[in-house]
C-alpha cells in the first residue's frame, strides 16, 4: 500500500480552471482574453490536445480561435498566419502545436510569435526572461509542476535540493529555472549523468521528465521526497490494449516518497489549465491592467 500523499492533478487543475474562469469574468468590462491554437497536419495526438485546449478555453469564458492547416502548408504561409495573429487585437495568446511537419523550421516559427503572446513560453525572449528573473510567460508544464509543489510545500521551497531528470527546452530546463527562482539548489540530470540513482537519491524534490517508462525506481527516491512525474509513456496492457505510465515506478516510489504525482491524473491535466492561466496573464499585460485577484 502506498505511503505517499498522492498529488491529485485533476483536482488541482479544476481549481486552477475555476480561478481562470473567475478572472475572465472579472475582466469582462476590460478585455476578453483570446487564445489562438494553430495545428498543422493530422498528427492524431496533437489533434486530441488541440480539441481539448479549445474546449477548455471556451469553458473558461475566453475566446478560442482554431486554425487547422494541411500537412503540406508552406512555411511562409504558416509564418504569415502567425504574423496576422500577432497583429490581431482579439488574440492574446498564440500556441503553435508541436511537432510541426517535416520541412517546417519549428524554431523559426516559434521565434516569429510575438513574445507578449507566447503563452507556451518557448520564444527565446521569454526563455531569457525566465532565467534572468524578468517577468516571463513560463512554459505550461513546468508552471503546472510548480503549482503542485506549492500545494505540497506551502512553506516554500527555499534551500531544498531539487533534481530534474531531463534537460529538454520545453520541460527540464524551464523547470530547473523555476526551481532556482524559488531558491532550490538545482541539479539538472540527463542521459550522460553519472550515477543517476545516487543523484536522484539526493533530492528533496525529484522531477522526472525523460520519456522512459518507469525508469526511476523506488530505491532511487529519498524517503519523504516529493516526486513529480512528468513522463507520459504508453506501454502494452492486457487484452492487446495499451496504458499510460510515467517515468517513475509508481508502485515502488510511492512506498518511500512523501508525496508523488500519479500518471495519468498528475501533471498532465495541469498543463492546459496553466495554458489558460498564461493567456489571462498575457491579456492583462497587453491591456495594461493588473491580473484580477479572485
Ligand atoms: P525529450 O525527449 O525532449 O527529453 C528527454 C530528456 O531525458 C533528455 O534531456 C534526455 O537526455 C533525458 N534522458 C533520456 N534518456 C535518459 C536516461 N536513460 N537517463 C537520464 N536522462 C535521460 O522529452 P520531453 O522533455 O519533451 O518530455 C519528457 C517526458 O515528459 C515525455 O514522456 C513526454 O511525453 C512528457 N511530457 C509530458 C507533458 C505533460 O503535459 N504532462 C508535457 C511535455 C512532455 P539528453 O538531453 O542527454 O538526451
mmCIF file of C-alpha atoms and ligand atoms in Angstrom:
data_model
loop_
_atom_site.group_PDB
_atom_site.id
_atom_site.type_symbol
_atom_site.label_atom_id
_atom_site.label_comp_id
_atom_site.label_asym_id
_atom_site.label_seq_id
_atom_site.Cartn_x
_atom_site.Cartn_y
_atom_site.Cartn_z
ATOM 1 C CA UNK A 1 0.000 0.000 0.000
ATOM 2 C CA UNK A 2 1.206 3.460 -0.835
ATOM 3 C CA UNK A 3 2.613 5.551 1.996
ATOM 4 C CA UNK A 4 2.960 8.736 -0.027
ATOM 5 C CA UNK A 5 0.455 11.528 -0.393
ATOM 6 C CA UNK A 6 -0.928 11.301 -3.928
ATOM 7 C CA UNK A 7 -0.947 14.723 -5.576
ATOM 8 C CA UNK A 8 -4.276 14.956 -7.412
ATOM 9 C CA UNK A 9 -3.589 16.791 -10.677
ATOM 10 C CA UNK A 10 -7.205 16.573 -11.806
ATOM 11 C CA UNK A 11 -8.487 18.320 -8.679
ATOM 12 C CA UNK A 12 -5.746 20.968 -8.762
ATOM 13 C CA UNK A 13 -6.337 21.626 -12.459
ATOM 14 C CA UNK A 14 -10.074 22.008 -11.810
ATOM 15 C CA UNK A 15 -9.288 24.551 -9.075
ATOM 16 C CA UNK A 16 -6.986 26.471 -11.418
ATOM 17 C CA UNK A 17 -9.590 26.440 -14.223
ATOM 18 C CA UNK A 18 -12.175 27.823 -11.784
ATOM 19 C CA UNK A 19 -9.759 30.608 -10.843
ATOM 20 C CA UNK A 20 -9.145 31.410 -14.511
ATOM 21 C CA UNK A 21 -12.898 31.497 -15.234
ATOM 22 C CA UNK A 22 -13.406 33.863 -12.288
ATOM 23 C CA UNK A 23 -10.593 36.108 -13.606
ATOM 24 C CA UNK A 24 -12.122 36.099 -17.100
ATOM 25 C CA UNK A 25 -15.488 37.096 -15.589
ATOM 26 C CA UNK A 26 -13.825 39.861 -13.559
ATOM 27 C CA UNK A 27 -12.171 41.196 -16.727
ATOM 28 C CA UNK A 28 -15.448 41.302 -18.694
ATOM 29 C CA UNK A 29 -15.589 45.102 -18.856
ATOM 30 C CA UNK A 30 -11.907 45.438 -19.746
ATOM 31 C CA UNK A 31 -10.655 42.671 -22.036
ATOM 32 C CA UNK A 32 -11.830 39.247 -23.168
ATOM 33 C CA UNK A 33 -8.719 37.028 -23.250
ATOM 34 C CA UNK A 34 -8.396 35.165 -26.539
ATOM 35 C CA UNK A 35 -6.274 32.111 -27.354
ATOM 36 C CA UNK A 36 -5.385 31.074 -30.907
ATOM 37 C CA UNK A 37 -4.233 27.496 -31.446
ATOM 38 C CA UNK A 38 -2.609 26.526 -34.727
ATOM 39 C CA UNK A 39 -2.489 22.876 -35.799
ATOM 40 C CA UNK A 40 -0.559 21.887 -38.911
ATOM 41 C CA UNK A 41 -1.116 18.358 -40.228
ATOM 42 C CA UNK A 42 -3.024 15.343 -38.983
ATOM 43 C CA UNK A 43 -0.961 14.030 -36.028
ATOM 44 C CA UNK A 44 -3.711 12.256 -34.010
ATOM 45 C CA UNK A 45 -2.236 13.014 -30.566
ATOM 46 C CA UNK A 46 -1.875 16.707 -31.480
ATOM 47 C CA UNK A 47 -5.463 16.791 -32.777
ATOM 48 C CA UNK A 48 -6.697 15.495 -29.397
ATOM 49 C CA UNK A 49 -4.628 18.110 -27.498
ATOM 50 C CA UNK A 50 -5.936 20.899 -29.702
ATOM 51 C CA UNK A 51 -9.554 19.775 -29.297
ATOM 52 C CA UNK A 52 -9.136 19.691 -25.502
ATOM 53 C CA UNK A 53 -7.461 23.099 -25.482
ATOM 54 C CA UNK A 54 -10.308 24.655 -27.464
ATOM 55 C CA UNK A 55 -12.952 23.067 -25.266
ATOM 56 C CA UNK A 56 -11.330 24.245 -22.055
ATOM 57 C CA UNK A 57 -10.632 27.714 -23.445
ATOM 58 C CA UNK A 58 -14.300 28.168 -24.307
ATOM 59 C CA UNK A 59 -15.437 26.702 -20.988
ATOM 60 C CA UNK A 60 -13.395 29.344 -19.163
ATOM 61 C CA UNK A 61 -15.224 32.141 -20.988
ATOM 62 C CA UNK A 62 -12.258 33.114 -23.165
ATOM 63 C CA UNK A 63 -12.366 33.483 -26.930
ATOM 64 C CA UNK A 64 -10.931 30.478 -28.760
ATOM 65 C CA UNK A 65 -9.577 30.649 -32.307
ATOM 66 C CA UNK A 66 -8.680 27.395 -34.000
ATOM 67 C CA UNK A 67 -6.567 27.305 -37.169
ATOM 68 C CA UNK A 68 -6.145 23.930 -38.873
ATOM 69 C CA UNK A 69 -3.740 23.805 -41.789
ATOM 70 C CA UNK A 70 -2.883 20.856 -44.052
ATOM 71 C CA UNK A 71 0.408 18.994 -43.507
ATOM 72 C CA UNK A 72 1.840 20.344 -46.761
ATOM 73 C CA UNK A 73 1.350 24.002 -45.763
ATOM 74 C CA UNK A 74 4.414 26.006 -46.859
ATOM 75 C CA UNK A 75 6.432 27.526 -44.022
ATOM 76 C CA UNK A 76 5.844 31.024 -45.439
ATOM 77 C CA UNK A 77 2.081 30.562 -45.171
ATOM 78 C CA UNK A 78 2.357 29.486 -41.527
ATOM 79 C CA UNK A 79 4.615 32.458 -40.783
ATOM 80 C CA UNK A 80 2.066 34.784 -42.443
ATOM 81 C CA UNK A 81 -0.700 33.356 -40.222
ATOM 82 C CA UNK A 82 1.450 33.879 -37.102
ATOM 83 C CA UNK A 83 2.041 37.463 -38.240
ATOM 84 C CA UNK A 84 -1.714 38.044 -38.635
ATOM 85 C CA UNK A 85 -2.347 36.618 -35.164
ATOM 86 C CA UNK A 86 0.435 38.820 -33.742
ATOM 87 C CA UNK A 87 -1.462 41.874 -35.057
ATOM 88 C CA UNK A 88 -4.975 40.688 -34.127
ATOM 89 C CA UNK A 89 -6.126 42.628 -31.021
ATOM 90 C CA UNK A 90 -8.628 39.872 -30.102
ATOM 91 C CA UNK A 91 -5.778 37.353 -29.760
ATOM 92 C CA UNK A 92 -3.664 37.486 -26.582
ATOM 93 C CA UNK A 93 -2.152 34.013 -26.690
ATOM 94 C CA UNK A 94 -0.758 32.107 -29.662
ATOM 95 C CA UNK A 95 0.085 28.431 -29.490
ATOM 96 C CA UNK A 96 1.535 26.557 -32.447
ATOM 97 C CA UNK A 97 1.079 22.867 -31.709
ATOM 98 C CA UNK A 98 4.323 20.883 -31.903
ATOM 99 C CA UNK A 99 5.638 18.803 -33.550
ATOM 100 C CA UNK A 100 5.376 20.595 -36.895
ATOM 101 C CA UNK A 101 5.590 18.546 -40.114
ATOM 102 C CA UNK A 102 8.980 17.950 -41.739
ATOM 103 C CA UNK A 103 10.023 20.848 -43.907
ATOM 104 C CA UNK A 104 8.902 23.496 -41.412
ATOM 105 C CA UNK A 105 11.572 25.029 -39.185
ATOM 106 C CA UNK A 106 9.924 24.925 -35.736
ATOM 107 C CA UNK A 107 12.485 27.255 -34.153
ATOM 108 C CA UNK A 108 11.831 29.875 -36.851
ATOM 109 C CA UNK A 109 8.057 29.633 -36.333
ATOM 110 C CA UNK A 110 8.367 29.895 -32.534
ATOM 111 C CA UNK A 111 10.637 32.944 -32.914
ATOM 112 C CA UNK A 112 8.010 34.596 -35.150
ATOM 113 C CA UNK A 113 5.418 34.620 -32.338
ATOM 114 C CA UNK A 114 5.141 37.975 -30.535
ATOM 115 C CA UNK A 115 6.830 37.240 -27.149
ATOM 116 C CA UNK A 116 3.958 39.093 -25.430
ATOM 117 C CA UNK A 117 1.542 36.484 -26.884
ATOM 118 C CA UNK A 118 3.859 33.476 -26.474
ATOM 119 C CA UNK A 119 1.736 31.542 -23.958
ATOM 120 C CA UNK A 120 3.864 28.411 -24.420
ATOM 121 C CA UNK A 121 6.876 30.396 -23.170
ATOM 122 C CA UNK A 122 9.178 28.972 -25.855
ATOM 123 C CA UNK A 123 10.302 32.251 -27.508
ATOM 124 C CA UNK A 124 13.987 32.987 -26.745
ATOM 125 C CA UNK A 125 12.944 36.321 -25.213
ATOM 126 C CA UNK A 126 10.725 34.529 -22.678
ATOM 127 C CA UNK A 127 13.404 31.877 -22.074
ATOM 128 C CA UNK A 128 15.894 34.647 -21.309
ATOM 129 C CA UNK A 129 13.389 36.444 -19.088
ATOM 130 C CA UNK A 130 12.766 33.229 -17.146
ATOM 131 C CA UNK A 131 16.478 32.721 -16.443
ATOM 132 C CA UNK A 132 17.176 36.367 -15.596
ATOM 133 C CA UNK A 133 14.176 36.786 -13.312
ATOM 134 C CA UNK A 134 12.320 39.276 -15.548
ATOM 135 C CA UNK A 135 8.539 38.884 -15.893
ATOM 136 C CA UNK A 136 8.097 35.966 -18.292
ATOM 137 C CA UNK A 137 5.420 33.669 -19.627
ATOM 138 C CA UNK A 138 6.693 30.363 -18.208
ATOM 139 C CA UNK A 139 6.159 27.124 -20.151
ATOM 140 C CA UNK A 140 2.892 25.482 -19.121
ATOM 141 C CA UNK A 141 4.031 22.037 -17.951
ATOM 142 C CA UNK A 142 6.773 23.329 -15.595
ATOM 143 C CA UNK A 143 4.378 26.029 -14.360
ATOM 144 C CA UNK A 144 1.889 23.249 -13.563
ATOM 145 C CA UNK A 145 4.594 21.313 -11.686
ATOM 146 C CA UNK A 146 5.392 24.404 -9.603
ATOM 147 C CA UNK A 147 1.703 24.788 -8.713
ATOM 148 C CA UNK A 148 1.700 21.189 -7.491
ATOM 149 C CA UNK A 149 4.856 21.763 -5.455
ATOM 150 C CA UNK A 150 3.293 24.872 -3.887
ATOM 151 C CA UNK A 151 0.346 22.724 -2.813
ATOM 152 C CA UNK A 152 2.608 20.165 -1.103
ATOM 153 C CA UNK A 153 5.061 22.739 0.284
ATOM 154 C CA UNK A 154 3.026 25.783 1.367
ATOM 155 C CA UNK A 155 6.066 26.770 3.461
ATOM 156 C CA UNK A 156 8.048 27.320 0.237
ATOM 157 C CA UNK A 157 10.991 25.571 -1.381
ATOM 158 C CA UNK A 158 13.890 27.668 -0.082
ATOM 159 C CA UNK A 159 17.079 25.628 0.296
ATOM 160 C CA UNK A 160 15.580 22.351 -0.888
ATOM 161 C CA UNK A 161 17.698 20.061 -3.057
ATOM 162 C CA UNK A 162 15.903 19.602 -6.370
ATOM 163 C CA UNK A 163 16.902 17.141 -9.073
ATOM 164 C CA UNK A 164 15.339 17.439 -12.530
ATOM 165 C CA UNK A 165 15.960 14.430 -14.785
ATOM 166 C CA UNK A 166 15.702 15.542 -18.427
ATOM 167 C CA UNK A 167 17.023 18.747 -19.988
ATOM 168 C CA UNK A 168 14.584 19.493 -22.809
ATOM 169 C CA UNK A 169 13.736 23.075 -23.670
ATOM 170 C CA UNK A 170 10.042 22.508 -23.008
ATOM 171 C CA UNK A 171 10.212 20.750 -19.627
ATOM 172 C CA UNK A 172 13.590 20.078 -17.987
ATOM 173 C CA UNK A 173 15.388 23.391 -18.461
ATOM 174 C CA UNK A 174 12.462 25.714 -17.639
ATOM 175 C CA UNK A 175 11.636 23.507 -14.632
ATOM 176 C CA UNK A 176 15.202 23.987 -13.377
ATOM 177 C CA UNK A 177 14.875 27.767 -13.869
ATOM 178 C CA UNK A 178 11.613 27.924 -11.908
ATOM 179 C CA UNK A 179 13.036 25.842 -9.033
ATOM 180 C CA UNK A 180 16.141 28.029 -8.944
ATOM 181 C CA UNK A 181 13.939 31.126 -8.795
ATOM 182 C CA UNK A 182 12.346 29.588 -5.669
ATOM 183 C CA UNK A 183 15.848 29.229 -4.144
ATOM 184 C CA UNK A 184 16.226 25.480 -4.533
ATOM 185 C CA UNK A 185 19.684 24.012 -5.072
ATOM 186 C CA UNK A 186 19.117 22.524 -8.501
ATOM 187 C CA UNK A 187 20.774 19.615 -10.304
ATOM 188 C CA UNK A 188 19.799 19.092 -13.955
ATOM 189 C CA UNK A 189 20.456 15.451 -14.860
ATOM 190 C CA UNK A 190 20.386 13.859 -18.329
ATOM 191 C CA UNK A 191 21.439 10.809 -20.312
ATOM 192 C CA UNK A 192 25.160 11.388 -19.633
ATOM 193 C CA UNK A 193 24.777 11.902 -15.871
ATOM 194 C CA UNK A 194 26.961 9.553 -13.844
ATOM 195 C CA UNK A 195 25.381 7.592 -11.009
ATOM 196 C CA UNK A 196 21.848 8.793 -11.780
ATOM 197 C CA UNK A 197 20.340 6.685 -8.944
ATOM 198 C CA UNK A 198 22.695 8.368 -6.457
ATOM 199 C CA UNK A 199 21.913 11.824 -7.844
ATOM 200 C CA UNK A 200 18.174 11.140 -7.593
ATOM 201 C CA UNK A 201 18.585 9.873 -4.024
ATOM 202 C CA UNK A 202 19.982 13.274 -3.018
ATOM 203 C CA UNK A 203 16.735 15.012 -3.993
ATOM 204 C CA UNK A 204 14.183 16.514 -1.642
ATOM 205 C CA UNK A 205 12.253 17.277 -4.828
ATOM 206 C CA UNK A 206 12.626 14.888 -7.748
ATOM 207 C CA UNK A 207 11.188 15.832 -11.142
ATOM 208 C CA UNK A 208 11.244 13.184 -13.882
ATOM 209 C CA UNK A 209 10.910 14.392 -17.482
ATOM 210 C CA UNK A 210 12.628 11.708 -19.511
ATOM 211 C CA UNK A 211 10.111 9.779 -21.602
ATOM 212 C CA UNK A 212 11.185 6.279 -20.450
ATOM 213 C CA UNK A 213 8.565 4.099 -18.805
ATOM 214 C CA UNK A 214 9.230 3.550 -15.069
ATOM 215 C CA UNK A 215 12.948 4.235 -15.452
ATOM 216 C CA UNK A 216 13.216 5.808 -11.987
ATOM 217 C CA UNK A 217 12.991 3.031 -9.442
ATOM 218 C CA UNK A 218 11.626 3.150 -5.927
ATOM 219 C CA UNK A 219 15.051 2.870 -4.297
ATOM 220 C CA UNK A 220 16.267 5.936 -6.249
ATOM 221 C CA UNK A 221 13.877 8.032 -4.161
ATOM 222 C CA UNK A 222 14.925 9.598 -0.867
ATOM 223 C CA UNK A 223 12.468 8.720 1.923
ATOM 224 C CA UNK A 224 9.992 11.560 2.264
ATOM 225 C CA UNK A 225 10.904 13.229 -1.045
ATOM 226 C CA UNK A 226 8.323 14.908 -3.260
ATOM 227 C CA UNK A 227 8.216 13.242 -6.681
ATOM 228 C CA UNK A 228 6.774 14.973 -9.740
ATOM 229 C CA UNK A 229 6.448 12.593 -12.686
ATOM 230 C CA UNK A 230 6.085 14.465 -15.988
ATOM 231 C CA UNK A 231 6.599 11.394 -18.179
ATOM 232 C CA UNK A 232 3.800 10.064 -20.333
ATOM 233 C CA UNK A 233 4.631 6.637 -21.773
ATOM 234 C CA UNK A 234 2.305 4.190 -23.481
ATOM 235 C CA UNK A 235 3.007 0.535 -22.666
ATOM 236 C CA UNK A 236 1.279 -2.705 -23.694
ATOM 237 C CA UNK A 237 -1.517 -3.825 -21.353
ATOM 238 C CA UNK A 238 -3.785 -6.870 -21.115
ATOM 239 C CA UNK A 239 -6.077 -7.683 -23.999
ATOM 240 C CA UNK A 240 -3.847 -6.139 -26.646
ATOM 241 C CA UNK A 241 -4.577 -2.688 -25.209
ATOM 242 C CA UNK A 242 -2.136 -0.031 -24.072
ATOM 243 C CA UNK A 243 -1.973 2.099 -20.954
ATOM 244 C CA UNK A 244 -0.139 5.177 -19.731
ATOM 245 C CA UNK A 245 2.660 5.100 -17.176
ATOM 246 C CA UNK A 246 5.143 7.720 -16.021
ATOM 247 C CA UNK A 247 8.930 7.822 -15.895
ATOM 248 C CA UNK A 248 8.804 6.741 -12.250
ATOM 249 C CA UNK A 249 7.967 3.269 -10.961
ATOM 250 C CA UNK A 250 4.895 4.488 -9.095
ATOM 251 C CA UNK A 251 4.355 1.325 -7.019
ATOM 252 C CA UNK A 252 7.920 1.353 -5.695
ATOM 253 C CA UNK A 253 8.346 5.113 -5.342
ATOM 254 C CA UNK A 254 5.064 5.672 -3.533
ATOM 255 C CA UNK A 255 6.300 3.364 -0.741
ATOM 256 C CA UNK A 256 9.120 5.773 0.099
ATOM 257 C CA UNK A 257 8.157 9.234 -1.208
ATOM 258 C CA UNK A 258 6.408 11.796 0.965
ATOM 259 C CA UNK A 259 4.227 12.897 -1.964
ATOM 260 C CA UNK A 260 4.002 11.784 -5.583
ATOM 261 C CA UNK A 261 2.052 12.586 -8.734
ATOM 262 C CA UNK A 262 0.260 9.693 -10.458
ATOM 263 C CA UNK A 263 0.248 9.047 -14.221
ATOM 264 C CA UNK A 264 -2.332 9.585 -15.576
ATOM 265 C CA UNK A 265 -4.069 12.218 -13.442
ATOM 266 C CA UNK A 266 -0.974 14.077 -12.251
ATOM 267 C CA UNK A 267 0.989 16.639 -14.232
ATOM 268 C CA UNK A 268 -0.952 16.055 -17.474
ATOM 269 C CA UNK A 269 -4.203 17.815 -16.504
ATOM 270 C CA UNK A 270 -2.263 20.814 -15.126
ATOM 271 C CA UNK A 271 -0.710 21.713 -18.485
ATOM 272 C CA UNK A 272 -3.840 23.001 -20.251
ATOM 273 C CA UNK A 273 -5.035 24.766 -17.085
ATOM 274 C CA UNK A 274 -1.691 26.599 -16.976
ATOM 275 C CA UNK A 275 -2.041 27.491 -20.658
ATOM 276 C CA UNK A 276 -5.326 29.218 -19.812
ATOM 277 C CA UNK A 277 -3.673 30.965 -16.857
ATOM 278 C CA UNK A 278 -0.841 32.162 -19.111
ATOM 279 C CA UNK A 279 -3.409 33.523 -21.586
ATOM 280 C CA UNK A 280 -5.057 35.593 -18.838
ATOM 281 C CA UNK A 281 -1.611 36.867 -17.795
ATOM 282 C CA UNK A 282 -0.794 37.823 -21.409
ATOM 283 C CA UNK A 283 -4.173 39.517 -21.943
ATOM 284 C CA UNK A 284 -3.796 41.602 -18.771
ATOM 285 C CA UNK A 285 -0.252 42.678 -19.686
ATOM 286 C CA UNK A 286 -1.304 43.594 -23.227
ATOM 287 C CA UNK A 287 -4.312 45.548 -21.904
ATOM 288 C CA UNK A 288 -2.145 47.231 -19.255
ATOM 289 C CA UNK A 289 -4.308 46.076 -16.338
ATOM 290 C CA UNK A 290 -3.463 44.101 -13.204
ATOM 291 C CA UNK A 291 -4.471 40.449 -13.056
ATOM 292 C CA UNK A 292 -7.711 40.232 -11.041
ATOM 293 C CA UNK A 293 -7.261 38.815 -7.538
ATOM 294 C CA UNK A 294 -10.016 36.233 -7.240
HETATM 295 P P1 LIG B 1 12.784 14.958 -24.595
HETATM 296 O O1 LIG B 1 12.869 13.672 -25.339
HETATM 297 O O2 LIG B 1 12.855 16.238 -25.330
HETATM 298 O O3 LIG B 1 13.915 14.972 -23.454
HETATM 299 C C1 LIG B 1 14.181 13.840 -22.690
HETATM 300 C C2 LIG B 1 15.309 14.129 -21.744
HETATM 301 O O4 LIG B 1 15.528 12.947 -20.980
HETATM 302 C C3 LIG B 1 16.620 14.479 -22.427
HETATM 303 O O5 LIG B 1 17.218 15.582 -21.788
HETATM 304 C C4 LIG B 1 17.458 13.221 -22.266
HETATM 305 O O6 LIG B 1 18.836 13.466 -22.057
HETATM 306 C C5 LIG B 1 16.916 12.647 -20.983
HETATM 307 N N1 LIG B 1 17.135 11.197 -20.954
HETATM 308 C C6 LIG B 1 16.841 10.289 -21.901
HETATM 309 N N2 LIG B 1 17.219 9.069 -21.508
HETATM 310 C C7 LIG B 1 17.775 9.202 -20.293
HETATM 311 C C8 LIG B 1 18.365 8.294 -19.381
HETATM 312 N N3 LIG B 1 18.462 6.989 -19.645
HETATM 313 N N4 LIG B 1 18.843 8.788 -18.229
HETATM 314 C C9 LIG B 1 18.761 10.098 -17.950
HETATM 315 N N5 LIG B 1 18.198 11.007 -18.772
HETATM 316 C C10 LIG B 1 17.720 10.561 -19.936
HETATM 317 O O7 LIG B 1 11.427 14.832 -23.751
HETATM 318 P P2 LIG B 1 10.435 15.973 -23.171
HETATM 319 O O8 LIG B 1 11.131 16.803 -22.170
HETATM 320 O O9 LIG B 1 9.713 16.616 -24.282
HETATM 321 O O10 LIG B 1 9.371 15.028 -22.427
HETATM 322 C C11 LIG B 1 9.752 14.189 -21.371
HETATM 323 C C12 LIG B 1 8.549 13.364 -20.958
HETATM 324 O O11 LIG B 1 7.533 14.220 -20.485
HETATM 325 C C13 LIG B 1 7.899 12.553 -22.087
HETATM 326 O O12 LIG B 1 7.400 11.354 -21.557
HETATM 327 C C14 LIG B 1 6.751 13.424 -22.522
HETATM 328 O O13 LIG B 1 5.696 12.690 -23.104
HETATM 329 C C15 LIG B 1 6.322 14.022 -21.211
HETATM 330 N N6 LIG B 1 5.644 15.322 -21.318
HETATM 331 C C16 LIG B 1 4.508 15.476 -20.577
HETATM 332 C C17 LIG B 1 3.828 16.666 -20.598
HETATM 333 C C18 LIG B 1 2.614 16.804 -19.749
HETATM 334 O O14 LIG B 1 1.788 17.632 -20.003
HETATM 335 N N7 LIG B 1 2.492 16.026 -18.677
HETATM 336 C C19 LIG B 1 4.241 17.785 -21.445
HETATM 337 C C20 LIG B 1 5.511 17.561 -22.116
HETATM 338 C C21 LIG B 1 6.162 16.338 -22.048
HETATM 339 P P3 LIG B 1 19.820 14.065 -23.217
HETATM 340 O O15 LIG B 1 19.491 15.515 -23.292
HETATM 341 O O16 LIG B 1 21.164 13.783 -22.678
HETATM 342 O O17 LIG B 1 19.477 13.322 -24.464
#
